[in-house]
Each structure stands twice: as structure tokens, then as C-alpha cells.
GROMACS .gro file of C-alpha atoms in nm:
model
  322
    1UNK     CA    1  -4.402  -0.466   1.035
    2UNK     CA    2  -4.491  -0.792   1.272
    3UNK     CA    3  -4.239  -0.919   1.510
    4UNK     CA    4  -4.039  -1.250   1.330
    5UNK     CA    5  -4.177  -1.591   1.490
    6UNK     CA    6  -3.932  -1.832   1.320
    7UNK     CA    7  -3.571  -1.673   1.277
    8UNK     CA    8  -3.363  -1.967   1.075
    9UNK     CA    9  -2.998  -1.842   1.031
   10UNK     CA   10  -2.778  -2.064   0.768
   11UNK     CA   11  -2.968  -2.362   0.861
   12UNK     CA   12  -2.759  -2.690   0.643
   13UNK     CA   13  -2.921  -3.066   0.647
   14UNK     CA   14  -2.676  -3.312   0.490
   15UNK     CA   15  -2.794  -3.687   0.447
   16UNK     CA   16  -2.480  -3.913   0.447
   17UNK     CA   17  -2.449  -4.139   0.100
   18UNK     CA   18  -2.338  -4.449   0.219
   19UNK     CA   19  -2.154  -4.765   0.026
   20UNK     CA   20  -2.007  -5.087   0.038
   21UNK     CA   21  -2.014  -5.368   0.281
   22UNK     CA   22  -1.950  -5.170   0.568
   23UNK     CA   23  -2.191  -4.859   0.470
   24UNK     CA   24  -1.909  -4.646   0.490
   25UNK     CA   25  -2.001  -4.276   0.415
   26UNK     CA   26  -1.854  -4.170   0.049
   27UNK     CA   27  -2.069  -3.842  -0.004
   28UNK     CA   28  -2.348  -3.578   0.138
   29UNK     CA   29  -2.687  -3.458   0.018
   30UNK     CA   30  -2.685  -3.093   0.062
   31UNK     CA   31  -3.105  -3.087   0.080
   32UNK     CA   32  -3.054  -2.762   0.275
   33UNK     CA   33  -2.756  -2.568   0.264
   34UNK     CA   34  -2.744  -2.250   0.450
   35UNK     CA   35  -3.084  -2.097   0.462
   36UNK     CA   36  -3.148  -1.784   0.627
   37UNK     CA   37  -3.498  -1.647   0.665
   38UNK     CA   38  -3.725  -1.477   0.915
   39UNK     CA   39  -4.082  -1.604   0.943
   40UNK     CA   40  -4.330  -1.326   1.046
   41UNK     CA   41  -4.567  -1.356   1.344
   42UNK     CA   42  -4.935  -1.413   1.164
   43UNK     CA   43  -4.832  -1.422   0.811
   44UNK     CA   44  -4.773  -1.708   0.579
   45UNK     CA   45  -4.477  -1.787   0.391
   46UNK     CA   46  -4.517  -1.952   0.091
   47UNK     CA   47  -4.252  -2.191   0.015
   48UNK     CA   48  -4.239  -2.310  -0.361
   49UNK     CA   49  -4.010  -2.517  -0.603
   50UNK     CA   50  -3.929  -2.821  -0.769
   51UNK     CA   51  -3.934  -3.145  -0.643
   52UNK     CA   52  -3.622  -3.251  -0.458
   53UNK     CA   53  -3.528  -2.890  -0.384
   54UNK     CA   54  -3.518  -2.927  -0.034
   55UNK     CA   55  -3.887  -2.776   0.097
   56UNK     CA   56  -3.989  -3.021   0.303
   57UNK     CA   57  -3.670  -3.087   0.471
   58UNK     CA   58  -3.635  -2.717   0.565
   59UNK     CA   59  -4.030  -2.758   0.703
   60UNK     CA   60  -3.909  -3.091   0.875
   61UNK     CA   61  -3.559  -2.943   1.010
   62UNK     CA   62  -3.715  -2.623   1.172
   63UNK     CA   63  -3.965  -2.861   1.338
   64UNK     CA   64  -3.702  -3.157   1.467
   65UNK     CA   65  -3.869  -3.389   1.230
   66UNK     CA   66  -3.468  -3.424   1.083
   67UNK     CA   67  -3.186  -3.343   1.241
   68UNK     CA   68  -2.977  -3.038   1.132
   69UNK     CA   69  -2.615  -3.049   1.005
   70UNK     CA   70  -2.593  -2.717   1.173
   71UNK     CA   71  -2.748  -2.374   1.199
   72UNK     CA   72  -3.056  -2.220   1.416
   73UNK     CA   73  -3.341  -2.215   1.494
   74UNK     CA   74  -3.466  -1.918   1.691
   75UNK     CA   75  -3.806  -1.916   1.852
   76UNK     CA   76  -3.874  -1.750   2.176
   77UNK     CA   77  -3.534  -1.601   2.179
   78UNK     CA   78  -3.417  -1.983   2.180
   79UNK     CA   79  -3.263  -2.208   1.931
   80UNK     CA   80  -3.447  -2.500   1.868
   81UNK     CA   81  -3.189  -2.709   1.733
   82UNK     CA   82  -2.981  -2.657   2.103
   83UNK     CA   83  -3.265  -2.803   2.348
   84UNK     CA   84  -3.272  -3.084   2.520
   85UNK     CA   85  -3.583  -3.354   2.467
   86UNK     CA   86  -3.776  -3.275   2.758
   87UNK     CA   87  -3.730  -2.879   2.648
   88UNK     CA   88  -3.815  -2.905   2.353
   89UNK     CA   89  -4.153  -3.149   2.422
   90UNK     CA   90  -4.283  -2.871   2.629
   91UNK     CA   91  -4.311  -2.646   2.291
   92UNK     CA   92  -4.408  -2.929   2.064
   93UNK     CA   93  -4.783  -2.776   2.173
   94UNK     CA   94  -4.731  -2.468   1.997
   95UNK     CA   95  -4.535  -2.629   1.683
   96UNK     CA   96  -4.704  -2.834   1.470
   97UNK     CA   97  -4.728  -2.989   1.128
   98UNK     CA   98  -4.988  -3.118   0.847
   99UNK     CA   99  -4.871  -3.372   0.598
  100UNK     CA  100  -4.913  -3.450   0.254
  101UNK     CA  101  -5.087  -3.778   0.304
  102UNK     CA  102  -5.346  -3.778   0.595
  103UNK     CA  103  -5.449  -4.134   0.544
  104UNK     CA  104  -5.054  -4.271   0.670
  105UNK     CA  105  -5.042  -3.994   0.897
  106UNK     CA  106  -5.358  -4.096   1.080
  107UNK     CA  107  -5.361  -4.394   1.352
  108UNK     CA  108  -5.578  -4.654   1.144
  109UNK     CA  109  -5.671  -4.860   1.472
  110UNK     CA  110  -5.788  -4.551   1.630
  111UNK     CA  111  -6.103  -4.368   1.630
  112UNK     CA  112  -6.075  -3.969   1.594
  113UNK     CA  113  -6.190  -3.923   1.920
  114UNK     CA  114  -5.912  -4.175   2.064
  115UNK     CA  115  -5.646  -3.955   1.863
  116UNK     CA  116  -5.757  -3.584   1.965
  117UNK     CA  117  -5.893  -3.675   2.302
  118UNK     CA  118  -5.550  -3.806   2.380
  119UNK     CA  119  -5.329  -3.526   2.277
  120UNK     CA  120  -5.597  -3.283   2.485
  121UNK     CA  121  -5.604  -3.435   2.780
  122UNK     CA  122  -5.162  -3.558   2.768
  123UNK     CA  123  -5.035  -3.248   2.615
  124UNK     CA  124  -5.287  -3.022   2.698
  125UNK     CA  125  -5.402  -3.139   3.086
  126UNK     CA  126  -5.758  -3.124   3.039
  127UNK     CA  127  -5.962  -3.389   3.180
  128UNK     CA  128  -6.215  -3.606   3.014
  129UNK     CA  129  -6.496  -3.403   3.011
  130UNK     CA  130  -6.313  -3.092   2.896
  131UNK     CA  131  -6.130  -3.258   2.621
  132UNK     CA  132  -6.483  -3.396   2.493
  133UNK     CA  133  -6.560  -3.045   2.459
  134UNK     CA  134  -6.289  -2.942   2.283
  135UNK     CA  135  -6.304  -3.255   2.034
  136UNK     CA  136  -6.656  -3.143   1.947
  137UNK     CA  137  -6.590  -2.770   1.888
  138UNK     CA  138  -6.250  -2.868   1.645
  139UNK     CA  139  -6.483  -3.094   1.485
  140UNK     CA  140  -6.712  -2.827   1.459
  141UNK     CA  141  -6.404  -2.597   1.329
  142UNK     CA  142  -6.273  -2.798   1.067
  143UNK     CA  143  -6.622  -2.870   0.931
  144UNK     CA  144  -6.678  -3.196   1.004
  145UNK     CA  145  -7.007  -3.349   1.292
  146UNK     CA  146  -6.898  -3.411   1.611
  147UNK     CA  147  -7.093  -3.746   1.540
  148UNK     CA  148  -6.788  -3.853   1.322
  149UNK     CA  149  -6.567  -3.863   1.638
  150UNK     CA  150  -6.630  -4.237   1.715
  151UNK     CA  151  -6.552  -4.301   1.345
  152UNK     CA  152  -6.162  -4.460   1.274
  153UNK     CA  153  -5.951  -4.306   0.933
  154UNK     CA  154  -6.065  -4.570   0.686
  155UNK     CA  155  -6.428  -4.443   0.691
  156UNK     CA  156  -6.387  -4.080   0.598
  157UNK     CA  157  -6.233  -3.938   0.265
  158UNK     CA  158  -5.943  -3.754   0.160
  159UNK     CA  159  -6.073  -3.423   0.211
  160UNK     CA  160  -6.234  -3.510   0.569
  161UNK     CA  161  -5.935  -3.655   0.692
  162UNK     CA  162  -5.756  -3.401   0.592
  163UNK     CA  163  -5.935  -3.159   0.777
  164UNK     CA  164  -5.919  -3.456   1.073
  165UNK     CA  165  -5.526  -3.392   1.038
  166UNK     CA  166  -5.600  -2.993   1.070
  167UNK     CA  167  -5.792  -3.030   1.412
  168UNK     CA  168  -5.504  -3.257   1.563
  169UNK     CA  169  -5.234  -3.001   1.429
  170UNK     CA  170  -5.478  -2.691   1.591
  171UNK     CA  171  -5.610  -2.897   1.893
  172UNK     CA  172  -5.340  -2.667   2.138
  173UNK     CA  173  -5.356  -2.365   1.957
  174UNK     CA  174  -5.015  -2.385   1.821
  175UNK     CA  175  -4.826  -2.078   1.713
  176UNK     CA  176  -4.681  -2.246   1.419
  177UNK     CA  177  -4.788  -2.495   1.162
  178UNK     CA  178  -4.575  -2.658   0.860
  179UNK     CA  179  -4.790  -2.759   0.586
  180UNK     CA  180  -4.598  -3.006   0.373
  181UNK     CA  181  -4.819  -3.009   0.037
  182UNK     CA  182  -5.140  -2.998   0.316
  183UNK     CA  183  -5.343  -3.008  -0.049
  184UNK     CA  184  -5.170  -3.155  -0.318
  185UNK     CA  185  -5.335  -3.478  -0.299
  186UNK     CA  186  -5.673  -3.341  -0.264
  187UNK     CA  187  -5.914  -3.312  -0.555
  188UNK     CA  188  -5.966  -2.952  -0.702
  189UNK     CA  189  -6.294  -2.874  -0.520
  190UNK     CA  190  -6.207  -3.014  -0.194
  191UNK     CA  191  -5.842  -2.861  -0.240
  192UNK     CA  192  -6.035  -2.489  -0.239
  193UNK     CA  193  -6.247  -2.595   0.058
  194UNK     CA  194  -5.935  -2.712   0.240
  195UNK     CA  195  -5.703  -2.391   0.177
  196UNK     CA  196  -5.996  -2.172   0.247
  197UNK     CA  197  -6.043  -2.366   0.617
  198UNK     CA  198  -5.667  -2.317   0.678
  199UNK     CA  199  -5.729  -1.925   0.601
  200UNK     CA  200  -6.004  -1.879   0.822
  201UNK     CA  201  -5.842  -2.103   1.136
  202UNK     CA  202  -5.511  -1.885   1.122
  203UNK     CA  203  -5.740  -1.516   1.105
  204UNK     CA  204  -5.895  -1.669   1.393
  205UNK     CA  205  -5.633  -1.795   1.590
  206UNK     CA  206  -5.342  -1.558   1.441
  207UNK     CA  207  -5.152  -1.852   1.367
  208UNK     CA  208  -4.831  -1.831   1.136
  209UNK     CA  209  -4.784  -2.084   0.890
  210UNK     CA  210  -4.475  -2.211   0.624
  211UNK     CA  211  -4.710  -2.319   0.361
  212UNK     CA  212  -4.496  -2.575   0.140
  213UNK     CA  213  -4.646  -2.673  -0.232
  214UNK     CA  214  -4.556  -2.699  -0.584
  215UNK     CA  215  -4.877  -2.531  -0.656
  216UNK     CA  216  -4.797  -2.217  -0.781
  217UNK     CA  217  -5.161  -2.083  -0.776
  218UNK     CA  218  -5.229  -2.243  -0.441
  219UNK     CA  219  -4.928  -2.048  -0.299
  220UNK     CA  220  -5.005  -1.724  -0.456
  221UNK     CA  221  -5.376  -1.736  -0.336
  222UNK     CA  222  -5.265  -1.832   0.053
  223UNK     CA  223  -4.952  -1.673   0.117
  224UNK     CA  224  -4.820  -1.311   0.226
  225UNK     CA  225  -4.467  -1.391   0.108
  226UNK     CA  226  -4.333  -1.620  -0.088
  227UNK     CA  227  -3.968  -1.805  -0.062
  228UNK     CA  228  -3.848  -1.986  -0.422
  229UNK     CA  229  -3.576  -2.273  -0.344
  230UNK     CA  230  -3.358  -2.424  -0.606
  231UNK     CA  231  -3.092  -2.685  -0.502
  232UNK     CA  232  -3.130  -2.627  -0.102
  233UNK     CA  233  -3.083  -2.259  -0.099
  234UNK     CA  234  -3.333  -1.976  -0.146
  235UNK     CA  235  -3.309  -1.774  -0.482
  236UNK     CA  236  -3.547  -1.586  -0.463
  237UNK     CA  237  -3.793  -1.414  -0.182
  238UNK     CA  238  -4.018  -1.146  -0.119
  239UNK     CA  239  -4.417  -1.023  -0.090
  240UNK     CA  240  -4.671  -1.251  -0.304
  241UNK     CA  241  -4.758  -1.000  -0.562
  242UNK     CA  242  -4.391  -0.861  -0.674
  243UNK     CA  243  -4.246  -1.186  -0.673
  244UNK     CA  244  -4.557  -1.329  -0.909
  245UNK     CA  245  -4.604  -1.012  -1.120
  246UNK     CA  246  -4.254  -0.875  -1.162
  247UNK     CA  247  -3.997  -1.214  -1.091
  248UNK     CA  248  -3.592  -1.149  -1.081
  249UNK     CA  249  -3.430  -1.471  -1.088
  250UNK     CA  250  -3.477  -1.638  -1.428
  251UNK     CA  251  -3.550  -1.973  -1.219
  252UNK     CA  252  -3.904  -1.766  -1.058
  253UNK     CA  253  -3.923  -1.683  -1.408
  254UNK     CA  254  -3.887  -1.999  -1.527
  255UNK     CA  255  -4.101  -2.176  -1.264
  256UNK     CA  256  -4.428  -1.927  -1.305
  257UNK     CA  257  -4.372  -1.982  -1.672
  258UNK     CA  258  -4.523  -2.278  -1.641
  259UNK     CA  259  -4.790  -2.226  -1.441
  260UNK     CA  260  -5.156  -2.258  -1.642
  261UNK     CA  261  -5.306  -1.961  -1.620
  262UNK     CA  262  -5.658  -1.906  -1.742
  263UNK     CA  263  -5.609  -1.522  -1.756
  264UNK     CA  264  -5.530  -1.451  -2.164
  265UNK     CA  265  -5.311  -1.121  -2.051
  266UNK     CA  266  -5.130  -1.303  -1.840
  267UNK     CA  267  -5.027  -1.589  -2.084
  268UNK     CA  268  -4.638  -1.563  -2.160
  269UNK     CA  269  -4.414  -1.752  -2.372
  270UNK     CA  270  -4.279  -2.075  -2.163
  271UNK     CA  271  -3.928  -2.081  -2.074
  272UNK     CA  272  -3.771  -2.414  -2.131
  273UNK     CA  273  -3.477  -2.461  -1.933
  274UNK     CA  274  -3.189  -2.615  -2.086
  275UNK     CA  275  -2.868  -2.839  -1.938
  276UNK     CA  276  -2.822  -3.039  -1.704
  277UNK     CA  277  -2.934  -3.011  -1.301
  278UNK     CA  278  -2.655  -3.021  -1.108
  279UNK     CA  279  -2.636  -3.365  -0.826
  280UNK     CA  280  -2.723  -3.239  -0.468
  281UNK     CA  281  -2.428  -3.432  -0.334
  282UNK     CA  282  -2.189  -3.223  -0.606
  283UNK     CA  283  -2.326  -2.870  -0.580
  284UNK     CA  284  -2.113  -2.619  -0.861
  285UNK     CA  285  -1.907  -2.387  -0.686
  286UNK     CA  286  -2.110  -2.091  -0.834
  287UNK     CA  287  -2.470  -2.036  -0.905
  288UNK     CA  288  -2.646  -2.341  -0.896
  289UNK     CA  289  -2.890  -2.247  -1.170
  290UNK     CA  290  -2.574  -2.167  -1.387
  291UNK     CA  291  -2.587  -2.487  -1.610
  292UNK     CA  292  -2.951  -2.403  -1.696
  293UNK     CA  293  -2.975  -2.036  -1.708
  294UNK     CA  294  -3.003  -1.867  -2.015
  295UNK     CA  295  -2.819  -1.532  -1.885
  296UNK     CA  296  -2.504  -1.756  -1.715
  297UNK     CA  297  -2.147  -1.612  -1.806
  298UNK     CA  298  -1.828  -1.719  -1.637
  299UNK     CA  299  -1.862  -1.509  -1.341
  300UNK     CA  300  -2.220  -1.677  -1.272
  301UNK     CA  301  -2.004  -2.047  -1.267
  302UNK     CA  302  -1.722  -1.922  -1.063
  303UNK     CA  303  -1.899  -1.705  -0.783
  304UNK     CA  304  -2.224  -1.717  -0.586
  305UNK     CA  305  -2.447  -1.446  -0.601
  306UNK     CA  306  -2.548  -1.314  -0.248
  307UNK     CA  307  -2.928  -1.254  -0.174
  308UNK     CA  308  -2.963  -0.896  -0.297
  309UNK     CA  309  -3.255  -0.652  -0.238
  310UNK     CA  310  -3.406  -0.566  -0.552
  311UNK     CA  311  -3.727  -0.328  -0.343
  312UNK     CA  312  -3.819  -0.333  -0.014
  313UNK     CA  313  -3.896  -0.651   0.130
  314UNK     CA  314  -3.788  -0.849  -0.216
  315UNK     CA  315  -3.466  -0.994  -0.264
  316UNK     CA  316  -3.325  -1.244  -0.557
  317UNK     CA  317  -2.961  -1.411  -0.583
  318UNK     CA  318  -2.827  -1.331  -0.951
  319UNK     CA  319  -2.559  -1.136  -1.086
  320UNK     CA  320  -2.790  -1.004  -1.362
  321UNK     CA  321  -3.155  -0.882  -1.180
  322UNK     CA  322  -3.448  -0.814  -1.402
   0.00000   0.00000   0.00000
């Protein structure tokens, strides 16, 4: 088994609810609330659910992006979350992120060569000429000309500057890389193209990632294990293929469900949920899925189910495990 990279022990981000005239704070958004997980060095951990679950503030949290409520971080045998600035600035190198939208992540006024040649010759010392070479062989990397380099954000499209966004997340050869739905607003064909480049740049580079998306399919191609979140707390997590082919928690069930599938023995019945989702700011005291789970009894609303290994390696949270 690798060595864990990312170590997050019960890791909670709350976002105040603020009214009236002087803002004063009535309630909290519990986006994450006390997530434990080890993150493997070289695999990828696919990290899937609804929207509003809580993914991408986990992603965001373990990086800085959003402060925690509390919890840790371990990386290096150090807590993230504890560091000062200036600590933490000298590992920003080797953690990095790729967002959703490329195009608003991207410096508009700045030509790709201006963006990368900065963060190679600031972050990573090199000087002029050496950062020129670099810029030409990421280019190279991500599949793009190195003739594109003078070109600024507005001239490329989504898929290319997407794969700009790749080469300024890899330009340091980080050791870690969130993508937060890296694909989800690419087109089918250029999606494949995309998730196929991020395969082959972390067996080259042994990179680990946390691969967030709602895209079941996407996730189960890409990813060594796979985390489910509902309401800011993972139910469910374990290898790609047990959790796919033989779900526990009825809200995995649920979820790949509805996933098309163009396999005819793999089509199943879809499971429409039922109730009510509970508010993030008024979480039920015991299961969260309770109100819309078909198996709920009273126990299920009055106690929380602990994480509970169902095999080796997969776990699920639910009193009643397929």
C-alpha cells in the first residue's frame, strides 16, 4: 500500500449566515463537517456528489483557498491549516489547483507566456532563459505549440485553455493537484482528450490528485478510489470498482442509479429519492440521508452511523449495509 500524501482528520468549514442591519451572525453552513480521509501518494481520489454537498469546499479547505472552522491538514508530517503565510507560500509550489472555468481563472490582459514565465522564474528561481525552456516543453506537454505562448486567453478555446490552466497548475511539479470539475464545462470530445492528458501528466510525474466532479463516468474512468459526500460528510468510500459495482449506502445507490449507462446489463431500475433534503445550516441529529432513504427507521433519525468497513479498503455509514 502507498504512503498517505494528504491526511485530513475531522476537517469542519462553517460559513456564518448573517442578518439584519448590523449583519449579525444568526446561523452556520456546515459545507464540511468533520471529514476524515487519507489521500494516497500517486493515486487519485475521486470525489463525487450532488451539488451543494460540500466537494469543492473540502478541495478549497485542504488547499487554504477557505479557511477551516477547525481540523487538519497533514502533509509532510505538518498541518496545513497551523502555518504561518510565509510557511505555507514556500509549499504552495507543490500544491496546486485546476478550476472549473479556465476562461475567469486565466489573466485576460496577459499573454500565456507572461503567466507561466512568471510563476517559473518567482516561484521557481529560474532565470529568463530557463523559464523559456520550460514554457515551451509544458506547452509541448499539455498539447498545445509553443507558438501559442505570445497568445492572451481570449484567443484560444475551452479545451486549450484548459489545458493552458493544466501547465500553470504542473509548471513546479507539484505533488498535489485539486481538480474542481477540471472537465465539466468541456465538450464531450475535448472532455476525453482533457482527462486522458491529466492521466498521462500524473504517470509521468507521479502526481496525486483529488479529482472533484459530478460525472459519475468521468470519476469511475480516472480515479483509484472514490469518496461519495452527502450533506458535508463522507457516506460512502472505497476502491473504484466495489464502490461502482457493488454500492452500500442507498445514497451511492441512488446516485449511480442515475447515471446513463450505454451497457444494457448494466441498466437498473432508477431510484427516486423521496422527502425532503435537510438545510445545511440545520443538519438532523441522525443520518442525514434519513428523510430520503427508503430503509430509514427511528434509530437511523436518532443516531449517526459511524464509517464502517464493509471489505478491505471500502467503508459506508448506514445502519443497514447492502
Amino acid at each position: 500500500m502507498k504512503n498517505t500524501l494528504i491526511e485530513v482528520n475531522n476537517l469542519k468549514t462553517y460559513f456564518p449566515v448573517k442578518q439584519g442591519l448590523f449583519s449579525r451572525v444568526v446561523d452556520h453552513v456546515h459545507a464540511v463537517d468533520d471529514v476524515s480521509l487519507r489521500i494516497r501518494q500517486g493515486e487519485t481520489l475521486g470525489l463525487v456528489g450532488e451539488s451543494g454537498c460540500g466537494k469543492t469546499t473540502l478541495g478549497r479547505t485542504i488547499l487554504r483557498l477557505v479557511p477551516a472552522t477547525s481540523g487538519e491538514v497533514i502533509y509532510n508530517n505538518e498541518d496545513l491549516l497551523s502555518l504561518g503565510d510565509k510557511q505555507f507560500r514556500d509549499l504552495r509550489g507543490e500544491l496546486q489547483i485546476v478550476f472549473q472555468d479556465p476562461y475567469s481563472s486565466l489573466n485576460p490582459k496577459r499573454t500565456v507566456s507572461q503567466m507561466l514565465s512568471e510563476i517559473l522564474m518567482v516561484r521557481g528561481g529560474m532565470d529568463r532563459a530557463q523559464a523559456h525552456d520550460r514554457l515551451n516543453e509544458l506547452l509541448i506537454q499539455v498539447g498545445l505549440s509553443p507558438l501559442y505562448a505570445s497568445r492572451y486567453p481570449h484567443e484560444f478555446s475551452g479545451g486549450q485553455r484548459q489545458r493552458i490552466a493544466i501547465a500553470r497548475a504542473i509548471a513546479l511539479n507539484p505533488k498535489f493537484v485539486v481538480c474542481d470539475e477540471a472537465v465539466s464545462a468541456l465538450d464531450v470530445s475535448i472532455q476525453s482528450q482533457v482527462i486522458n492528458l491529466l492521466i498521462d501528466i500524473k504517470n509521468e510525474g507521479d502526481m496525486t490528485y483529488l479529482f472533484i466532479s459530478h460525472d459519475l463516468k468521468v470519476v469511475q474512468h480516472i480515479s483509484d478510489r472514490v469518496a461519495v459526500m452527502y450533506l458535508g460528510q463522507i457516506v460512502e468510500l472505497g476502491p473504484t470498482e466495489p464502490v461502482f459495482e457493488r454500492p452500500s449506502h442507498p445514497y451511492t445507490r441512488a446516485l449511480l442509479s442515475a447515471a446513463l449507462t450505454l451497457d444494457k446489463d448494466k441498466n437498473q431500475k432508477r431510484i427516486i429519492l423521496e422527502g425532503e433534503t435537510p438545510s445545511a445550516t440545520n443538519i438532523p441529529k441522525g443520518c442525514r440521508f434519513s428523510s430520503r432513504c427508503w430503509k430509514s427507521t427511528e434509530k437511523c433519525k436518532s443516531e449517526a452511523p459511524p464509517l464502517t468497513e464493509i471489505e478491505p479498503g471500502h467503508s459506508a455509514s448506514c445502519f443497514y449495509l447492502d
